[in-house]
């Protein structure tokens, strides 16, 4: 098919964007450059005169260049690649293999929703950033691109599976002699007659899914009119202008109810919101000050923030009150962001992909190929556990669209724990096993660590009291020693691991508990590590590293503070299980279903399992 252009609104956006930049740059140079020339060479050039000449010129050049970027940008969806050509002064042409595309993310802000357009971002496995961006296209075109890439990827996967099946001779083929030439000339039905009879006999048994699959493959692989078009408004199988309506293949897995959204708002807390509150506090001015003083007054706080009258004890009270206020503000902000991000969240399945749609002001729509999932994470904050809820994250080998962290997407932002475990079982056969906890001497280590932190805080407060004799509350931090035993026990009780037939399970955290499920065939390395303090208690940690790019932003799944001998044993056991799965025990999985996203046809991440 011919290369397609972006939506005409894209031309308007680019003309305005580049035009404004072209206007601002000479404006800045006119004011700064005129003064510099006057100081250096004594040439007096009034800024207004320069502005009259350069600003319109910059505006015209910028607007023209913006329009050319629109005219010189084109894309095409072929049976095996997604092609992009762009560039004004230098031309760049790219072919992105369909099999490497991991997610086609469709995003709409409020402006886009008004004009029924969207931004399409194409992510590839193993990539650290967006591979291609179409800004903007018609919303129907964006959804058609999603469908087209998803169906082509399914066709390639099924084609690989069929090739692998055809390449393997059956036992009957190896042991049963074929018909002789004489047999072929004896009386009886011919091959054509037998085939026709078999076809007629099989027709009543064909399921709706098989019929749908056949129609889909015909449209993708044989009919050039279907294969070479991008569904410009097509909703029908018989429409040669594009792809079909595949709603019949959609299976809804989860839709957030209003009650679920309230639970998410009540149990969600993002640490980044604290920074926003701290930065915004000075901007709030008198309002924030009055709230802080009113909250501190019952505890002996000052009547004003005048440094000439505030005592050290009153500063201490202000700090003790400001901390909870910041937490409450961050909690409210986190709740609002969660509602905006996951409003009308819906998760479903189309073929081998999980597909999702969410968002209020910023609308996201994308997919998660299940054959690219590296790790499942059952995430439970303490409030979630108390209410019987949990969340499910998936980590993939590439960049995560939809505003997620690198390689991490929330497949289920919140749902009842049983529902989350059912989905985890469906994806990785996870059955929430009983975990092996660290030895009890690890709990003693946590108690010592927490005690030292509290004593250090008391020492700092006492030193402050020596410098400022009017500060008499230096002993207050010692109250935290009462929380050390339960804190150490809870940390120990919520850590552990389990070795299952197909995966290893690692759990850690109390306030934000995470349970990682890592299939053996996803393991890259199995590493044992021990700090100086761990070695004193004959402890070590086991790290199960995968190809997920999420490990760039946070640590890999780690079983902390296990017995050192157990870590050594687990290293060898996990390595052997990985080799067994790669060598044959995992051969029943469809080819390509365990590809990590590398360029090879059967890439398992490109790393050799090691035990350090």
Coordinates of C-alpha atoms in Angstrom, one line a residue:
X1 CA 0.0 0.0 0.0
X2 CA 1.1 3.6 -0.3
X3 CA 2.6 5.4 2.6
X4 CA 0.1 7.1 4.9
X5 CA 0.4 10.6 6.4
X6 CA -0.5 11.9 9.8
X7 CA -3.8 13.6 10.6
X8 CA -4.1 17.2 9.1
X9 CA -4.3 18.5 12.7
X10 CA -0.7 17.4 13.1
X11 CA 0.3 19.9 10.5
X12 CA -1.5 22.7 12.5
X13 CA 0.2 21.6 15.7
X14 CA 3.6 21.4 14.1
X15 CA 3.3 24.8 12.4
X16 CA 2.3 26.5 15.6
X17 CA 5.0 24.7 17.7
X18 CA 7.9 25.3 15.3
X19 CA 6.5 28.8 14.5
X20 CA 6.5 29.8 18.2
X21 CA 10.0 28.5 18.7
X22 CA 11.1 30.3 15.6
X23 CA 9.7 33.5 17.0
X24 CA 11.1 33.2 20.5
X25 CA 14.7 32.4 19.5
X26 CA 15.3 35.6 17.5
X27 CA 13.4 37.6 20.1
X28 CA 15.9 36.3 22.7
X29 CA 18.8 37.0 20.5
X30 CA 17.6 40.4 19.6
X31 CA 17.6 41.6 23.3
X32 CA 20.7 39.7 24.4
X33 CA 22.7 39.9 21.1
X34 CA 22.1 43.7 20.7
X35 CA 23.5 44.4 24.1
X36 CA 26.5 42.1 23.6
X37 CA 27.4 43.8 20.3
X38 CA 27.1 47.2 21.9
X39 CA 29.4 46.2 24.7
X40 CA 32.0 44.4 22.6
X41 CA 32.3 46.4 19.4
X42 CA 30.4 49.6 20.2
X43 CA 27.7 48.9 17.6
X44 CA 24.4 50.1 18.9
X45 CA 21.5 48.0 17.5
X46 CA 18.2 48.8 19.2
X47 CA 16.5 45.6 20.3
X48 CA 13.2 46.7 18.8
X49 CA 14.7 47.2 15.4
X50 CA 16.3 43.7 15.5
X51 CA 13.0 42.3 16.7
X52 CA 11.0 43.8 13.9
X53 CA 13.3 42.1 11.3
X54 CA 14.2 38.8 13.0
X55 CA 11.0 37.8 14.7
X56 CA 8.8 37.6 11.6
X57 CA 11.6 35.9 9.8
X58 CA 12.0 33.3 12.6
X59 CA 8.2 32.8 12.7
X60 CA 8.0 32.2 9.0
X61 CA 11.0 29.8 8.9
X62 CA 9.8 27.9 11.9
X63 CA 6.2 27.5 10.6
X64 CA 7.5 26.4 7.2
X65 CA 9.9 23.8 8.8
X66 CA 7.0 22.6 10.9
X67 CA 4.8 22.1 7.9
X68 CA 7.6 20.3 6.1
X69 CA 8.1 17.9 9.0
X70 CA 4.4 16.9 8.5
X71 CA 4.7 16.5 4.8
X72 CA 7.8 14.5 5.0
X73 CA 6.5 12.1 7.7
X74 CA 4.8 8.9 6.5
X75 CA 4.2 5.4 7.7
X76 CA 3.1 2.0 6.4
X77 CA 1.9 -1.2 7.9
X78 CA 3.2 -4.2 5.9
X79 CA 2.6 -7.9 6.5
X80 CA 5.9 -8.2 8.4
X81 CA 7.1 -4.7 9.3
X82 CA 5.9 -1.2 10.4
X83 CA 7.8 1.3 8.2
X84 CA 8.4 5.0 9.0
X85 CA 10.0 7.6 6.8
X86 CA 10.7 11.1 8.1
X87 CA 13.1 14.0 7.9
X88 CA 13.3 17.3 6.2
X89 CA 17.0 18.0 5.7
X90 CA 18.1 14.4 6.3
X91 CA 15.9 11.5 5.4
X92 CA 15.4 8.6 7.8
X93 CA 13.6 5.4 6.9
X94 CA 13.0 2.6 9.4
X95 CA 11.5 -0.8 9.3
X96 CA 10.4 -2.2 12.6
X97 CA 9.8 -6.0 12.5
X98 CA 6.3 -6.9 13.6
X99 CA 7.6 -9.7 15.8
X100 CA 9.7 -7.3 17.9
X101 CA 6.8 -4.9 18.6
X102 CA 5.7 -5.3 22.1
X103 CA 3.1 -2.7 22.7
X104 CA 1.1 -0.2 20.6
X105 CA 0.1 2.4 23.1
X106 CA -2.7 4.9 22.1
X107 CA -2.8 8.1 24.2
X108 CA -5.3 10.9 24.3
X109 CA -5.2 14.0 26.4
X110 CA -8.2 16.3 26.7
X111 CA -7.3 18.2 23.6
X112 CA -7.0 15.0 21.6
X113 CA -10.4 13.8 22.8
X114 CA -12.0 17.0 21.6
X115 CA -10.8 16.4 18.0
X116 CA -11.0 12.5 18.0
X117 CA -7.3 12.1 17.4
X118 CA -4.6 10.2 19.3
X119 CA -0.9 9.7 19.7
X120 CA 0.4 6.2 18.8
X121 CA 3.5 5.0 20.5
X122 CA 5.2 1.8 19.3
X123 CA 7.4 0.0 21.8
X124 CA 9.7 -2.9 21.0
X125 CA 11.0 -5.7 23.2
X126 CA 14.4 -4.8 24.7
X127 CA 14.0 -1.1 23.9
X128 CA 14.5 1.5 26.6
X129 CA 12.4 4.1 24.9
X130 CA 9.6 4.6 22.4
X131 CA 10.6 3.1 19.1
X132 CA 8.2 5.2 17.0
X133 CA 5.6 7.9 17.6
X134 CA 2.7 9.0 15.4
X135 CA 1.5 12.4 16.6
X136 CA -1.3 12.6 15.8
X137 CA -3.6 10.3 13.8
X138 CA -7.4 9.8 13.7
X139 CA -8.6 7.7 16.7
X140 CA -10.1 5.1 14.3
X141 CA -6.8 4.9 12.5
X142 CA -4.9 4.5 15.8
X143 CA -7.2 1.6 16.8
X144 CA -6.8 0.0 13.4
X145 CA -3.0 0.2 13.7
X146 CA -3.3 -1.6 17.1
X147 CA -5.5 -4.3 15.6
X148 CA -3.4 -4.7 12.5
X149 CA -0.2 -5.1 14.4
X150 CA -1.8 -7.5 16.9
X151 CA -3.2 -9.7 14.2
X152 CA 0.0 -9.8 12.2
X153 CA 2.0 -10.7 15.3
X154 CA -0.5 -13.5 16.0
X155 CA -0.1 -14.7 12.5
X156 CA 3.7 -14.8 12.7
X157 CA 3.4 -16.6 16.1
X158 CA 1.1 -19.2 14.7
X159 CA 3.2 -19.5 11.5
X160 CA 6.3 -20.2 13.7
X161 CA 4.3 -22.8 15.7
X162 CA 3.1 -24.5 12.5
X163 CA 6.6 -24.6 11.1
X164 CA 8.0 -26.1 14.2
X165 CA 5.2 -28.7 14.3
X166 CA 5.7 -29.7 10.7
X167 CA 9.4 -30.1 11.2
X168 CA 8.9 -32.7 13.9
X169 CA 8.2 -36.2 12.5
X170 CA 5.6 -38.2 14.5
X171 CA 6.2 -41.7 15.8
X172 CA 3.8 -43.1 13.2
X173 CA 5.7 -41.5 10.4
X174 CA 8.9 -43.1 11.7
X175 CA 7.5 -46.7 12.2
X176 CA 4.7 -47.1 9.6
X177 CA 5.6 -47.8 6.0
X178 CA 3.8 -45.6 3.4
X179 CA 1.7 -47.0 0.6
X180 CA 3.5 -48.5 -2.4
X181 CA 3.1 -47.3 -6.0
X182 CA 0.9 -50.4 -6.6
X183 CA -1.4 -49.4 -3.7
X184 CA -1.8 -46.0 -5.3
X185 CA -3.2 -47.6 -8.5
X186 CA -5.7 -50.0 -6.8
X187 CA -9.4 -49.3 -6.6
X188 CA -10.5 -46.9 -3.9
X189 CA -10.9 -43.2 -3.3
X190 CA -8.3 -40.9 -4.7
X191 CA -6.3 -38.4 -2.6
X192 CA -8.5 -35.6 -3.8
X193 CA -11.7 -37.5 -3.0
X194 CA -10.4 -38.4 0.4
X195 CA -9.4 -34.8 1.2
X196 CA -12.8 -33.6 0.0
X197 CA -14.6 -36.2 2.1
X198 CA -12.5 -35.3 5.2
X199 CA -13.2 -31.6 4.7
X200 CA -16.9 -32.2 4.5
X201 CA -16.8 -34.4 7.5
X202 CA -14.9 -31.9 9.5
X203 CA -17.1 -28.9 8.7
X204 CA -19.8 -29.5 11.3
X205 CA -17.1 -29.8 14.0
X206 CA -15.5 -26.5 13.3
X207 CA -15.9 -24.0 16.1
X208 CA -16.7 -20.3 15.8
X209 CA -13.2 -19.5 17.0
X210 CA -11.7 -21.7 14.2
X211 CA -13.9 -20.0 11.6
X212 CA -12.9 -16.6 13.0
X213 CA -9.3 -17.6 12.9
X214 CA -9.5 -18.8 9.3
X215 CA -11.2 -15.6 8.2
X216 CA -8.6 -13.5 10.0
X217 CA -5.7 -15.5 8.4
X218 CA -7.3 -15.2 5.0
X219 CA -7.6 -11.4 5.3
X220 CA -4.0 -11.1 6.6
X221 CA -2.2 -13.5 4.4
X222 CA -3.9 -13.9 1.1
X223 CA -6.1 -11.0 0.2
X224 CA -3.8 -8.2 -0.7
X225 CA -6.7 -5.7 -0.5
X226 CA -7.1 -6.5 3.2
X227 CA -3.4 -7.0 3.9
X228 CA -2.3 -3.7 2.4
X229 CA -4.8 -1.3 4.0
X230 CA -5.2 0.3 7.3
X231 CA -8.9 0.2 8.0
X232 CA -10.0 3.7 7.2
X233 CA -13.3 3.4 9.0
X234 CA -13.7 -0.3 8.1
X235 CA -15.8 -2.3 10.5
X236 CA -16.7 -5.2 8.2
X237 CA -14.9 -8.3 7.0
X238 CA -16.1 -7.6 3.5
X239 CA -14.8 -4.1 3.4
X240 CA -11.7 -4.1 1.2
X241 CA -10.6 -0.7 2.7
X242 CA -9.1 -2.2 5.8
X243 CA -9.3 -4.6 8.7
X244 CA -12.4 -6.0 10.4
X245 CA -14.2 -5.5 13.7
X246 CA -12.6 -8.1 16.0
X247 CA -14.8 -7.5 19.1
X248 CA -16.0 -11.1 18.8
X249 CA -12.5 -12.2 19.8
X250 CA -12.4 -10.0 22.9
X251 CA -12.7 -11.5 26.4
X252 CA -13.2 -9.1 29.2
X253 CA -11.2 -10.1 32.3
X254 CA -11.7 -7.2 34.7
X255 CA -13.4 -3.8 34.8
X256 CA -12.9 -1.5 37.8
X257 CA -16.2 -0.8 39.7
X258 CA -16.7 2.5 41.5
X259 CA -16.1 0.7 44.8
X260 CA -12.8 -0.7 43.5
X261 CA -11.8 2.8 42.4
X262 CA -12.5 4.1 46.0
X263 CA -10.4 1.2 47.4
X264 CA -7.5 2.2 45.0
X265 CA -7.7 5.8 46.1
X266 CA -7.7 4.8 49.8
X267 CA -4.8 2.3 49.6
X268 CA -2.6 4.0 47.0
X269 CA 0.3 6.1 48.1
X270 CA 3.0 7.4 45.8
X271 CA 6.3 8.7 47.3
X272 CA 6.7 11.2 44.5
X273 CA 3.7 13.1 45.8
X274 CA 5.7 14.0 49.0
X275 CA 8.2 15.9 46.8
X276 CA 5.3 17.8 45.2
X277 CA 3.9 18.7 48.6
X278 CA 7.3 19.9 49.9
X279 CA 7.9 22.0 46.9
X280 CA 4.4 23.4 46.9
X281 CA 4.4 24.2 50.6
X282 CA 6.3 27.5 50.3
X283 CA 4.1 28.5 47.3
X284 CA 1.0 28.1 49.4
X285 CA 2.1 31.1 51.6
X286 CA 0.0 32.1 54.5
X287 CA -2.5 29.3 54.1
X288 CA 0.1 26.6 54.7
X289 CA 1.6 28.5 57.5
X290 CA -1.7 29.0 59.3
X291 CA -2.5 25.3 58.9
X292 CA 0.9 24.3 60.4
X293 CA 0.6 26.7 63.4
X294 CA -3.0 25.6 64.1
X295 CA -2.0 21.9 64.1
X296 CA 1.0 22.5 66.3
X297 CA -0.7 24.7 68.9
X298 CA -2.3 21.8 71.0
X299 CA 1.2 20.3 71.4
X300 CA 2.9 23.5 72.6
X301 CA 3.7 25.0 69.2
X302 CA 4.5 28.6 68.6
X303 CA 2.0 31.3 67.8
X304 CA 4.1 32.5 64.8
X305 CA 7.2 31.6 62.8
X306 CA 9.2 34.6 64.0
X307 CA 12.7 33.1 64.6
X308 CA 13.2 35.7 67.4
X309 CA 10.5 34.1 69.6
X310 CA 10.4 30.4 68.6
X311 CA 12.2 28.2 71.0
X312 CA 14.1 25.0 70.0
X313 CA 11.4 22.9 71.7
X314 CA 8.8 24.6 69.6
X315 CA 10.8 24.0 66.4
X316 CA 10.8 20.3 67.4
X317 CA 7.1 20.3 67.8
X318 CA 6.7 22.0 64.4
X319 CA 8.8 19.3 62.8
X320 CA 6.8 16.6 64.5
X321 CA 3.5 18.1 63.3
X322 CA 4.7 19.0 59.7
X323 CA 5.7 15.3 59.0
X324 CA 2.1 13.9 59.4
X325 CA 0.7 16.9 57.6
X326 CA 2.9 16.3 54.6
X327 CA 2.0 12.6 54.7
X328 CA -1.7 13.5 54.7
X329 CA -1.3 15.9 51.8
X330 CA 0.7 13.3 49.8
X331 CA -2.0 10.7 50.5
X332 CA -4.7 13.0 49.2
X333 CA -2.7 13.9 46.1
X334 CA -1.9 10.2 45.5
X335 CA -5.6 9.3 45.7
X336 CA -6.5 12.0 43.2
X337 CA -3.8 10.9 40.8
X338 CA -4.9 7.2 41.1
X339 CA -8.5 8.1 40.2
X340 CA -7.4 10.2 37.2
X341 CA -5.0 7.4 36.0
X342 CA -7.2 4.4 36.4
X343 CA -10.7 5.9 35.7
X344 CA -12.8 3.4 33.7
X345 CA -10.0 0.8 33.8
X346 CA -10.8 -2.3 31.7
X347 CA -8.6 -5.4 31.2
X348 CA -9.3 -8.0 28.5
X349 CA -7.7 -10.6 26.4
X350 CA -7.4 -10.7 22.6
X351 CA -5.6 -13.8 21.4
X352 CA -2.3 -13.9 23.2
X353 CA -2.4 -10.3 24.4
X354 CA -3.7 -8.6 27.5
X355 CA -5.3 -5.4 26.4
X356 CA -6.2 -2.5 28.6
X357 CA -7.8 1.0 28.5
X358 CA -7.8 3.6 31.3
X359 CA -7.6 7.2 32.2
X360 CA -9.7 10.3 32.6
X361 CA -7.8 13.4 31.5
X362 CA -5.1 11.3 29.8
X363 CA -6.6 8.3 28.1
X364 CA -4.4 5.2 27.5
X365 CA -5.0 2.1 25.4
X366 CA -2.5 -0.6 24.9
X367 CA -1.6 -4.3 25.0
X368 CA 0.7 -6.6 27.0
X369 CA 1.9 -9.6 25.0
X370 CA 1.8 -12.5 27.4
X371 CA 4.7 -14.1 25.6
X372 CA 6.9 -11.1 26.6
X373 CA 6.2 -11.2 30.3
X374 CA 9.3 -11.8 32.4
X375 CA 8.0 -11.5 35.9
X376 CA 4.6 -11.3 37.7
X377 CA 4.4 -9.2 40.8
X378 CA 1.5 -9.5 43.3
X379 CA 1.6 -6.1 45.0
X380 CA -0.1 -5.5 48.3
X381 CA 0.1 -2.5 50.5
X382 CA -0.8 -3.0 54.2
X383 CA -4.2 -1.3 53.7
X384 CA -4.9 -3.5 50.7
X385 CA -4.3 -6.6 52.7
X386 CA -6.5 -5.5 55.5
X387 CA -9.4 -4.9 53.0
X388 CA -8.7 -8.2 51.1
X389 CA -7.4 -6.5 47.9
X390 CA -4.2 -6.7 45.8
X391 CA -2.7 -5.5 42.6
X392 CA -0.9 -7.3 39.8
X393 CA 2.1 -5.9 37.9
X394 CA 3.8 -7.5 34.9
X395 CA 7.4 -6.8 33.9
X396 CA 8.4 -7.1 30.3
X397 CA 11.7 -7.0 28.4
X398 CA 11.1 -3.6 26.9
X399 CA 9.8 -0.2 27.6
X400 CA 6.4 0.1 29.2
X401 CA 3.9 2.4 27.6
X402 CA 1.0 4.1 29.3
X403 CA 3.0 6.1 31.7
X404 CA 4.4 3.1 33.5
X405 CA 7.9 2.6 34.9
X406 CA 10.5 1.1 32.6
X407 CA 9.4 -2.4 31.8
X408 CA 6.6 -2.4 34.4
X409 CA 2.8 -2.2 33.8
X410 CA -0.1 -2.6 36.1
X411 CA -2.1 -5.4 34.6
X412 CA -4.6 -5.0 37.5
X413 CA -4.3 -1.8 39.6
X414 CA -6.6 -3.2 42.3
X415 CA -9.0 -6.1 42.7
X416 CA -10.0 -8.6 45.3
X417 CA -7.0 -10.8 46.2
X418 CA -8.7 -13.9 44.9
X419 CA -9.3 -12.3 41.5
X420 CA -5.7 -11.2 41.3
X421 CA -4.5 -14.7 42.2
X422 CA -6.8 -16.3 39.6
X423 CA -5.3 -14.1 36.9
X424 CA -1.7 -14.9 38.1
X425 CA -2.6 -18.6 38.0
X426 CA -3.9 -18.2 34.4
X427 CA -0.7 -16.5 33.3
X428 CA 2.0 -18.4 35.2
X429 CA 0.2 -21.2 37.1
X430 CA 0.8 -19.4 40.3
X431 CA -1.0 -21.0 43.3
X432 CA 0.1 -18.8 46.3
X433 CA 2.2 -21.4 48.0
X434 CA 3.4 -21.4 51.6
X435 CA 6.8 -19.7 51.7
X436 CA 10.1 -20.7 53.4
X437 CA 11.0 -17.9 55.8
X438 CA 14.5 -16.7 56.6
X439 CA 16.1 -18.2 59.7
X440 CA 15.2 -16.5 63.0
X441 CA 18.7 -15.0 63.4
X442 CA 17.7 -12.7 60.5
X443 CA 15.0 -11.3 62.7
X444 CA 17.6 -10.5 65.3
X445 CA 19.6 -8.7 62.7
X446 CA 16.6 -6.5 61.8
X447 CA 16.0 -5.7 65.5
X448 CA 19.7 -4.6 66.0
X449 CA 19.5 -2.5 62.8
X450 CA 16.4 -0.7 63.9
X451 CA 17.7 -0.2 67.4
X452 CA 20.9 1.4 66.1
X453 CA 18.8 3.8 64.0
X454 CA 16.7 4.9 66.9
X455 CA 19.8 5.3 69.2
X456 CA 21.5 7.4 66.5
X457 CA 18.5 9.7 66.4
X458 CA 18.6 10.0 70.2
X459 CA 22.3 10.8 70.1
X460 CA 21.8 13.5 67.5
X461 CA 18.9 15.0 69.6
X462 CA 21.1 14.9 72.7
X463 CA 23.9 16.6 70.8
X464 CA 21.5 19.3 69.8
X465 CA 20.4 19.7 73.4
X466 CA 24.0 20.3 74.4
X467 CA 24.4 23.0 71.8
X468 CA 21.0 24.6 72.7
X469 CA 20.3 24.2 76.4
X470 CA 16.7 25.4 75.9
X471 CA 16.0 22.2 73.9
X472 CA 14.8 19.7 76.5
X473 CA 12.9 17.1 74.4
X474 CA 16.0 15.2 73.2
X475 CA 14.8 12.0 74.7
X476 CA 11.5 11.8 72.7
X477 CA 13.0 9.7 69.8
X478 CA 13.7 6.9 72.3
X479 CA 10.0 6.1 72.3
X480 CA 10.5 4.5 68.9
X481 CA 12.4 1.7 70.7
X482 CA 9.1 0.3 71.7
X483 CA 8.3 -0.3 68.0
X484 CA 11.5 -2.2 67.3
X485 CA 10.5 -5.7 68.2
X486 CA 7.2 -5.8 66.3
X487 CA 8.9 -4.0 63.3
X488 CA 11.6 -6.6 63.2
X489 CA 9.2 -9.5 63.4
X490 CA 6.9 -8.1 60.7
X491 CA 9.8 -7.6 58.4
X492 CA 11.0 -11.2 59.0
X493 CA 7.5 -12.7 58.7
X494 CA 6.8 -11.0 55.3
X495 CA 10.0 -12.4 53.6
X496 CA 10.4 -15.8 52.1
X497 CA 10.7 -17.9 49.0
X498 CA 9.3 -21.0 47.4
X499 CA 10.6 -23.3 44.6
X500 CA 7.8 -24.6 42.4
X501 CA 7.7 -26.9 39.4
X502 CA 7.7 -24.1 36.9
X503 CA 8.7 -21.0 38.7
X504 CA 10.4 -19.5 41.8
X505 CA 8.5 -17.2 44.2
X506 CA 10.1 -14.5 46.2
X507 CA 8.3 -12.2 48.7
X508 CA 9.5 -9.2 50.6
X509 CA 8.1 -6.0 52.3
X510 CA 5.4 -5.3 54.9
X511 CA 4.0 -1.9 54.1
X512 CA 4.4 -2.5 50.4
X513 CA 4.6 -6.2 50.1
X514 CA 5.7 -7.6 46.7
X515 CA 5.5 -11.3 45.7
X516 CA 7.6 -12.0 42.6
X517 CA 6.8 -15.0 40.4
X518 CA 9.7 -15.8 38.0
X519 CA 9.4 -18.7 35.6
X520 CA 12.7 -20.7 35.3
X521 CA 12.9 -20.1 31.5
X522 CA 13.0 -16.3 32.2
X523 CA 16.0 -16.4 34.4
X524 CA 19.2 -14.7 33.2
X525 CA 21.4 -15.1 36.2
X526 CA 21.1 -16.5 39.7
X527 CA 23.4 -14.6 42.0
X528 CA 24.3 -15.1 45.7
X529 CA 25.5 -12.1 47.6
X530 CA 26.4 -11.4 51.2
X531 CA 27.5 -8.2 53.0
X532 CA 30.0 -8.1 55.8
X533 CA 27.1 -8.0 58.4
X534 CA 25.3 -10.9 56.7
X535 CA 28.5 -13.1 56.8
X536 CA 28.8 -12.6 60.5
X537 CA 25.4 -14.4 60.9
X538 CA 26.1 -16.9 58.1
X539 CA 23.4 -15.3 56.0
X540 CA 23.2 -14.4 52.3
X541 CA 20.7 -13.1 49.7
X542 CA 19.6 -14.8 46.4
X543 CA 19.0 -12.6 43.4
X544 CA 16.9 -14.0 40.5
X545 CA 17.7 -11.7 37.6
X546 CA 15.6 -11.6 34.4
X547 CA 15.7 -9.6 31.1
X548 CA 13.1 -7.1 32.4
X549 CA 14.2 -3.5 31.9
X550 CA 12.5 -2.7 35.2
X551 CA 15.6 -3.9 36.9
X552 CA 17.3 -0.7 35.7
X553 CA 15.1 1.3 38.0
X554 CA 14.8 -1.1 40.9
X555 CA 16.4 -4.2 42.2
X556 CA 15.7 -7.7 40.8
X557 CA 13.6 -10.2 42.7
X558 CA 15.7 -11.0 45.8
X559 CA 15.2 -13.5 48.6
X560 CA 16.9 -11.7 51.5
X561 CA 18.8 -13.1 54.5
X562 CA 18.6 -16.8 53.8
X563 CA 21.0 -19.3 55.3
X564 CA 24.2 -19.2 53.3
X565 CA 24.1 -22.9 52.7
X566 CA 20.5 -22.7 51.4
X567 CA 21.6 -19.9 49.0
X568 CA 24.4 -22.1 47.6
X569 CA 22.0 -25.0 47.1
X570 CA 19.3 -22.8 45.5
X571 CA 21.8 -21.4 43.0
X572 CA 22.6 -24.8 41.7
X573 CA 18.9 -26.0 41.8
X574 CA 17.6 -23.0 39.9
X575 CA 20.4 -23.2 37.4
X576 CA 19.5 -26.9 36.8
X577 CA 15.8 -26.1 36.5
X578 CA 16.6 -23.4 34.0
X579 CA 18.7 -25.7 31.9
X580 CA 16.0 -28.4 32.1
X581 CA 13.3 -26.0 30.8
X582 CA 15.5 -24.6 28.0
X583 CA 16.5 -28.1 27.0
X584 CA 13.2 -29.8 26.7
X585 CA 10.9 -29.7 29.7
X586 CA 9.5 -26.4 28.3
X587 CA 9.2 -27.8 24.8
X588 CA 5.4 -28.1 25.0
X589 CA 5.1 -24.3 25.0
X590 CA 4.3 -22.9 21.6
X591 CA 7.5 -21.6 19.9
X592 CA 7.9 -17.9 20.5
X593 CA 5.8 -17.9 23.7
X594 CA 9.0 -17.7 25.8
X595 CA 10.9 -15.3 23.7
X596 CA 12.4 -12.5 25.7
X597 CA 12.4 -10.0 22.9
X598 CA 15.8 -10.5 21.4
X599 CA 16.4 -10.6 17.7
X600 CA 17.0 -14.3 17.5
X601 CA 14.2 -16.7 16.6
X602 CA 14.4 -18.5 20.0
X603 CA 16.1 -16.0 22.2
X604 CA 15.9 -16.6 25.9
X605 CA 17.6 -13.3 26.8
X606 CA 21.0 -14.0 25.5
X607 CA 22.6 -14.7 28.8
X608 CA 24.1 -17.9 30.3
X609 CA 22.9 -18.8 33.8
X610 CA 25.6 -18.2 36.3
X611 CA 26.0 -18.8 40.0
X612 CA 28.3 -16.3 41.6

